[in-house]
Coordinates of C-alpha atoms in Angstrom, one line a residue:
Chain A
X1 CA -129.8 54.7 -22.3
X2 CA -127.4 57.7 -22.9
X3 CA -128.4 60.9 -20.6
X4 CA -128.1 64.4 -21.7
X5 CA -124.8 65.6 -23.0
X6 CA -123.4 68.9 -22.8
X7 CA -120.0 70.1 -24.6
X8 CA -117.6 71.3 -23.8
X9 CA -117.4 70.8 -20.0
X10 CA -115.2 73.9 -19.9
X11 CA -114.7 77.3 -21.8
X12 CA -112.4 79.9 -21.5
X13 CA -112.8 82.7 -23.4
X14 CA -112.2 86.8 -23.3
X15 CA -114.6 90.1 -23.7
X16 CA -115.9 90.4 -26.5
X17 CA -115.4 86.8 -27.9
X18 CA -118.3 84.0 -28.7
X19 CA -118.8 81.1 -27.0
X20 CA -121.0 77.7 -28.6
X21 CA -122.0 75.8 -26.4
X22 CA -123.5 72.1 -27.9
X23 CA -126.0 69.5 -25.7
X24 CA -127.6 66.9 -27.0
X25 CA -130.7 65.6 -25.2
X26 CA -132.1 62.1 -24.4
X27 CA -133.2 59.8 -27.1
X28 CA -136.9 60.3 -27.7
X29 CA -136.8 63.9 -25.6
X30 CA -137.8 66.5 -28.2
X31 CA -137.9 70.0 -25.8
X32 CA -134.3 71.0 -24.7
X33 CA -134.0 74.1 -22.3
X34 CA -131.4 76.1 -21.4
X35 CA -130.6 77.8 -17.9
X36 CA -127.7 79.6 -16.5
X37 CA -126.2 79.2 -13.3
X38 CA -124.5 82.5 -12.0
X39 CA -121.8 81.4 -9.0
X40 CA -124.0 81.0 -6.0
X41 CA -127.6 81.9 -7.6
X42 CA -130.3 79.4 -8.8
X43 CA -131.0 78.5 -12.1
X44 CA -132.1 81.3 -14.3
X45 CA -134.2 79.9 -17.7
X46 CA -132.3 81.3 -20.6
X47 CA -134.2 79.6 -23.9
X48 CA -137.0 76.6 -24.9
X49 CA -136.5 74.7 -28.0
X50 CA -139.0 72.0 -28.6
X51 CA -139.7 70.7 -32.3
X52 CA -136.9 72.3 -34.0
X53 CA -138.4 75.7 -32.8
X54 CA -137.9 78.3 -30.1
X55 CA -141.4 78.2 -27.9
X56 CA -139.7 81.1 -25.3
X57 CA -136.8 83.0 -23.9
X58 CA -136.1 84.0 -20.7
X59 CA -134.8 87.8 -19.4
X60 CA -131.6 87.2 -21.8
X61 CA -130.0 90.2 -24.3
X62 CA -130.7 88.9 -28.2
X63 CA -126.9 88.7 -27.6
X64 CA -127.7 85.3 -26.5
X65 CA -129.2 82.7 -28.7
X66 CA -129.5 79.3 -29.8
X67 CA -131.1 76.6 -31.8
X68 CA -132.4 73.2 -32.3
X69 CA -131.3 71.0 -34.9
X70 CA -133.8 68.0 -36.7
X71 CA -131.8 65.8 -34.4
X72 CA -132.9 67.2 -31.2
X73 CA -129.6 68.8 -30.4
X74 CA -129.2 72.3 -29.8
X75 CA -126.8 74.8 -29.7
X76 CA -126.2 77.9 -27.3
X77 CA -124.8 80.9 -28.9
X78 CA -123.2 84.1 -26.3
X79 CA -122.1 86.8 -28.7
X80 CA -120.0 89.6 -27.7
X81 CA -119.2 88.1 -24.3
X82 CA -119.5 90.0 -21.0
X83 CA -117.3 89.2 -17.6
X84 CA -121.0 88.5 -15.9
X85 CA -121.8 85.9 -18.2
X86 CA -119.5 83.6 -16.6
X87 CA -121.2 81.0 -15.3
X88 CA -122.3 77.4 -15.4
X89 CA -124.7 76.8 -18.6
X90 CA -127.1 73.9 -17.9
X91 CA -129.1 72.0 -20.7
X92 CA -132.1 69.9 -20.0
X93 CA -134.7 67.9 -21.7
X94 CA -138.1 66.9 -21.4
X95 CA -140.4 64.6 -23.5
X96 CA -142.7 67.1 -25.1
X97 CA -146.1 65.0 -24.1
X98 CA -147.9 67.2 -21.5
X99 CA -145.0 70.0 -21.7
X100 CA -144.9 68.6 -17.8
X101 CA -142.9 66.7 -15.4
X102 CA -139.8 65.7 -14.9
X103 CA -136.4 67.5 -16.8
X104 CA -133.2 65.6 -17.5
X105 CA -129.9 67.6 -17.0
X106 CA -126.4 67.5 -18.7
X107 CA -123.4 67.9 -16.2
X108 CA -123.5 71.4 -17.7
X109 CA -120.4 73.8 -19.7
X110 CA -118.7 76.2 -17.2
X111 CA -118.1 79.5 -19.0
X112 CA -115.0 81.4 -17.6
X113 CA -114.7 85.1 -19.9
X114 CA -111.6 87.0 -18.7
Chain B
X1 CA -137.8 85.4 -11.8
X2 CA -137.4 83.2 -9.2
X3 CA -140.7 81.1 -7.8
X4 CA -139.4 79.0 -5.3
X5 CA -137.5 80.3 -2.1
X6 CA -135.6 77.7 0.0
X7 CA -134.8 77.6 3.4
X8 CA -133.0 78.0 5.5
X9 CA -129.9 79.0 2.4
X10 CA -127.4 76.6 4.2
X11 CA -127.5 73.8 6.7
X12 CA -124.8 71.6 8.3
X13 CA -126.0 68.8 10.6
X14 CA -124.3 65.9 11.9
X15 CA -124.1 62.1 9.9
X16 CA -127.3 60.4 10.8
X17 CA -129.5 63.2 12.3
X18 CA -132.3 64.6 9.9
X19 CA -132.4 67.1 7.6
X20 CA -135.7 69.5 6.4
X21 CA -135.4 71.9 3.8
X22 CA -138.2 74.3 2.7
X23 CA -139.9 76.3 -0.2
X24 CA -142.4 78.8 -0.7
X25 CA -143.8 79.7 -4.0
X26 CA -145.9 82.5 -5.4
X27 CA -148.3 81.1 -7.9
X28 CA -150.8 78.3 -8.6
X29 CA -148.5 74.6 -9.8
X30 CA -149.2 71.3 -11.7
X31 CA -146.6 70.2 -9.5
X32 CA -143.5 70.5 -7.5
X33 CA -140.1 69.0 -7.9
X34 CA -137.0 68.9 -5.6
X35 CA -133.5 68.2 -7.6
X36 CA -130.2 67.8 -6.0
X37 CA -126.8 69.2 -7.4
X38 CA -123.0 68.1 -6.0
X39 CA -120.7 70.6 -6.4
X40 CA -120.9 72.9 -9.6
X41 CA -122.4 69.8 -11.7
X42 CA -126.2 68.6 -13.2
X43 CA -129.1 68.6 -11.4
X44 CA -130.5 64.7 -10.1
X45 CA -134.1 64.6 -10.2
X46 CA -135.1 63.6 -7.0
X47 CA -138.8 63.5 -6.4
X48 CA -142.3 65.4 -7.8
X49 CA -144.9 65.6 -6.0
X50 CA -148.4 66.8 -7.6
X51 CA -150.3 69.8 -6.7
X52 CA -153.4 67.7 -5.5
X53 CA -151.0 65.3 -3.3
X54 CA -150.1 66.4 0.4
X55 CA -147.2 64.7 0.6
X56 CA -144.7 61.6 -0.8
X57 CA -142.0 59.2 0.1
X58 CA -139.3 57.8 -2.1
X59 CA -136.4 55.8 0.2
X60 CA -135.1 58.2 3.1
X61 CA -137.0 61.5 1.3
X62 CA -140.3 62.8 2.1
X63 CA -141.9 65.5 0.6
X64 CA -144.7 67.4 1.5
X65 CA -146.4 70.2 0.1
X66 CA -149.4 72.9 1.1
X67 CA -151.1 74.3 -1.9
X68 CA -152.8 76.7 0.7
X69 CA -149.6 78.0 2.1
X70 CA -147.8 77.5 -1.2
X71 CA -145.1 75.7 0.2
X72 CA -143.1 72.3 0.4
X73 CA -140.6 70.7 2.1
X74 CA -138.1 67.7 1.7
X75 CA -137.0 66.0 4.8
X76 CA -134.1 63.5 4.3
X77 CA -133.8 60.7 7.2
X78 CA -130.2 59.3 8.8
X79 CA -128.4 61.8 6.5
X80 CA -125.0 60.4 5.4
X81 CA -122.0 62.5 4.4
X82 CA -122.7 61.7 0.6
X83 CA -126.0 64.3 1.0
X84 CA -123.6 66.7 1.0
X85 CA -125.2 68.7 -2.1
X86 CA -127.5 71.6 -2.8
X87 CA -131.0 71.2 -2.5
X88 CA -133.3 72.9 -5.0
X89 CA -137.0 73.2 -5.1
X90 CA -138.7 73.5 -8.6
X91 CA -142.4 74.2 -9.5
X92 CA -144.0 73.6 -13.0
X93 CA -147.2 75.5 -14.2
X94 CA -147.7 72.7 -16.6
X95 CA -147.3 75.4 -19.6
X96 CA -144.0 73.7 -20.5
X97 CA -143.2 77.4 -21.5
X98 CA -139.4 77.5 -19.3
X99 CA -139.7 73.9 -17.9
X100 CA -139.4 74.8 -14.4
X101 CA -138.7 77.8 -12.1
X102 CA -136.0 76.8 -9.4
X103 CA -135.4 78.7 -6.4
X104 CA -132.1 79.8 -5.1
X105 CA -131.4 76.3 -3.1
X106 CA -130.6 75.2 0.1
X107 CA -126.7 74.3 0.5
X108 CA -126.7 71.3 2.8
X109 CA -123.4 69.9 4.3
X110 CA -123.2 66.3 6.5
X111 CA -120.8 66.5 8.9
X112 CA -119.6 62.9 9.5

């Protein structure tokens, strides 16, 4: 069974620019979440997709967003990018049943803006 | 916000001696993960433990956790060099609502 997939691996991009980031979750997993990863800090929830809808966002500008395609897959959108939003973006899913337990991770897409 | 506070931040012990990590929490859980993460990849699920059990074992890991002191640790036996990861504690509210809330980790090096 395929794991969660995250694309690309790397990013490099400049002030200003957008960056898509792309994860597709485990067969049968319909929640995907996204966190970021800040060099050195914990995980910090950024967005909750589960059914094609977004269920909740974390302490994020509406500069970031996302989405969740009838697939399961979902996208991470960072509009007008900032230096601080370099950083290691991790997707994870979950089966929805229970909305509990245990998430899957993707080896995650490292942001670099210059 | 962050729920789960590890410590100590960092740890660096010799090959085969033990390692304990530990988290505090703030508010009530359904239950309690701990997830390992090599060097700036995923996370690896590594073991839950639910809020009404006291503590776990899965292969050289033991968890434990005190609802009344809101805290937890992980204890890895005859650490090997290929520990060498960070070490982060998770709780779940059962809401589903941001997955889980991870603390900050503990960075844990095996010196061999």
């Amino acid at each position: 069974e395929a794991g969660v997939t995250q694309s690309p691996t790397h990013l490099i991009k400049t002030r200003g620019q957008q960056a898509t980031l792309r994860c597709s979750p485990i067969s049968g997993h319909t929640s995907v979440y996204w966190y970021q990863q800040a060099l050195g800090l914990g995980l910090q929830f950024l967005l909750w997709y589960d059914e094609g809808e977004e269920r909740n966002r974390g302490n994020f500008p509406p500069r970031f967003s996302g989405r969740q395609f009838p697939n399961y897959s979902s996208e991470l959108n960072v509009n007008a990018l900032e230096l601080e939003d370099s950083a290691l973006y991790l997707c994870a899913s979950r089966k929805t049943s229970g909305r509990t337990g245990e998430l899957f991770f993707g080896e995650g897409s490292r942001l670099t803006v210059l | 916000s962050q729920q789960g506070e590890e410590d100590p931040q960092a740890l660096s012990i010799q090959e085969g001696e033990n390692a304990t990590m530990n988290c505090s929490y703030k508010t009530s859980i359904n239950n309690l993960q701990w997830y390992r993460q090599n060097s700036g990849r995923g996370l690896v699920h590594l073991i839950l433990i639910r809020s009404n059990e006291r503590e776990k074992h899965s292969g050289r890991l033991r968890v434990t956790l005190d609802t009344s002191k809101k805290s937890s640790s992980l204890l890895i036996t005859a650490s090997r060099a290929a520990d060498t990861a960070s070490y982060f504690c998770a709780t779940d509210n059962g809401g589903g609502a941001d997955g889980l809330t991870f603390g900050k980790g503990t960075h844990l090096i095996i010196q061999p």
